[in-house]
Short mmCIF file of C-alpha atoms in Angstrom, two decimals:
data_model
loop_
_atom_site.label_atom_id
_atom_site.label_comp_id
_atom_site.label_asym_id
_atom_site.label_seq_id
_atom_site.Cartn_x
_atom_site.Cartn_y
_atom_site.Cartn_z
CA UNK U 23 0.23 -0.21 -0.44
CA UNK U 24 0.94 3.51 -0.98
CA UNK U 25 1.19 5.56 2.49
CA UNK U 26 0.09 9.45 1.46
CA UNK U 27 1.97 10.94 5.18
CA UNK U 28 4.14 12.36 3.32
CA UNK U 29 1.94 14.43 1.05
CA UNK U 30 -0.25 14.71 3.73
CA UNK U 31 2.32 16.73 6.26
CA UNK U 32 2.14 20.03 6.25
CA UNK U 33 4.51 22.70 5.14
CA UNK U 34 5.91 24.10 7.44
CA UNK U 35 9.78 24.71 9.28
CA UNK U 36 7.66 23.98 14.00
CA UNK U 37 5.30 22.40 14.80
CA UNK U 38 1.50 22.89 14.51
CA UNK U 39 -2.37 21.60 15.28
CA UNK U 40 -2.60 19.58 13.26
CA UNK U 41 0.79 17.15 13.72
CA UNK U 42 -1.56 16.07 16.64
CA UNK U 43 -5.04 15.73 14.90
CA UNK U 44 -4.98 11.70 16.21
CA UNK U 45 -2.81 11.91 19.41
CA UNK U 46 -1.10 14.16 21.97
CA UNK U 47 2.57 13.49 22.23
CA UNK U 48 4.84 13.52 25.24
CA UNK U 49 8.27 15.78 24.27
CA UNK U 50 12.49 15.97 26.41
CA UNK U 51 12.83 19.38 25.75
CA UNK U 52 16.32 18.79 24.68
CA UNK U 53 17.52 23.09 23.75
CA UNK U 54 15.98 26.30 23.68
CA UNK U 55 16.90 29.71 21.07
CA UNK U 56 15.77 33.47 22.01
CA UNK U 57 15.66 35.47 19.62
CA UNK U 58 15.74 38.83 20.01
CA UNK U 59 13.11 40.14 18.24
CA UNK U 60 10.50 39.16 15.97
CA UNK U 61 6.89 37.13 16.49
CA UNK U 62 7.89 33.80 17.75
CA UNK U 63 11.16 34.41 19.41
CA UNK U 64 10.74 30.90 21.47
CA UNK U 65 12.25 27.73 20.25
CA UNK U 66 11.99 24.95 21.65
CA UNK U 67 13.38 22.29 20.09
CA UNK U 68 12.58 18.33 21.91
CA UNK U 69 14.74 15.01 21.56
CA UNK U 70 13.40 13.15 18.56
CA UNK U 71 12.44 15.72 16.29
CA UNK U 72 12.88 17.52 13.03
CA UNK U 73 10.80 20.73 14.06
CA UNK U 74 10.54 22.86 17.31
CA UNK U 75 7.95 24.18 18.05
CA UNK U 76 7.34 27.91 18.73
CA UNK U 77 4.89 27.87 22.10
CA UNK U 78 2.94 31.56 22.20
CA UNK U 79 3.20 33.82 24.74
CA UNK U 80 0.78 32.41 27.48
CA UNK U 81 2.10 28.82 26.98
CA UNK U 82 5.75 30.42 28.24
CA UNK U 83 4.03 32.15 31.31
CA UNK U 84 2.37 28.52 31.50
CA UNK U 85 5.81 26.80 31.52
CA UNK U 86 7.76 30.10 33.52
CA UNK U 87 5.03 29.12 36.39
CA UNK U 88 5.13 26.06 36.23
CA UNK U 89 9.00 24.97 36.44
CA UNK U 90 8.61 28.26 38.63
CA UNK U 91 11.81 29.68 37.07
CA UNK U 92 12.69 32.15 33.38
CA UNK U 93 15.62 31.09 32.35
CA UNK U 94 14.53 28.45 29.22
CA UNK U 95 17.83 27.08 30.31
CA UNK U 96 16.56 24.95 33.46
CA UNK U 97 13.60 23.90 31.35
CA UNK U 98 16.23 21.19 29.03
CA UNK U 99 15.11 17.75 30.30
CA UNK U 100 11.87 18.99 31.04
CA UNK U 101 8.62 16.78 29.12
CA UNK U 102 5.91 18.99 28.16
CA UNK U 103 2.55 17.22 25.57
CA UNK U 104 1.50 18.81 23.14
CA UNK U 105 -1.96 18.21 21.52
CA UNK U 106 -4.89 19.62 19.71
CA UNK U 107 -7.57 21.31 21.68
CA UNK U 108 -9.95 21.85 18.85
CA UNK U 109 -11.74 23.54 20.79
CA UNK U 110 -9.24 27.10 20.84
CA UNK U 111 -10.09 30.15 20.04
CA UNK U 112 -7.72 32.41 18.36
CA UNK U 113 -8.94 35.92 17.27
CA UNK U 114 -12.17 35.21 17.83
CA UNK U 115 -12.27 32.51 15.18
CA UNK U 116 -12.67 28.24 16.44
CA UNK U 117 -8.52 27.31 14.95
#
């Protein structure tokens, strides 16, 4: 059988909600980079994953509270689970 998985993959330089349509995935953080300016300043890199996760400001705040630090180096080795919540709204529209 021919797999259509590769053809269905999003063209992107980061993880997206559609990467989690089937199931949630738990990752271990291996590195975090922070740009000085621009949109999506933080990139979180995971063990065994080629694409970074670029969390929004709200998720960055959650990580800082949960892990009691604002230093990304403290997050290396921590685990987190990403999933697609179909009820999330962005700019008043379900995404």
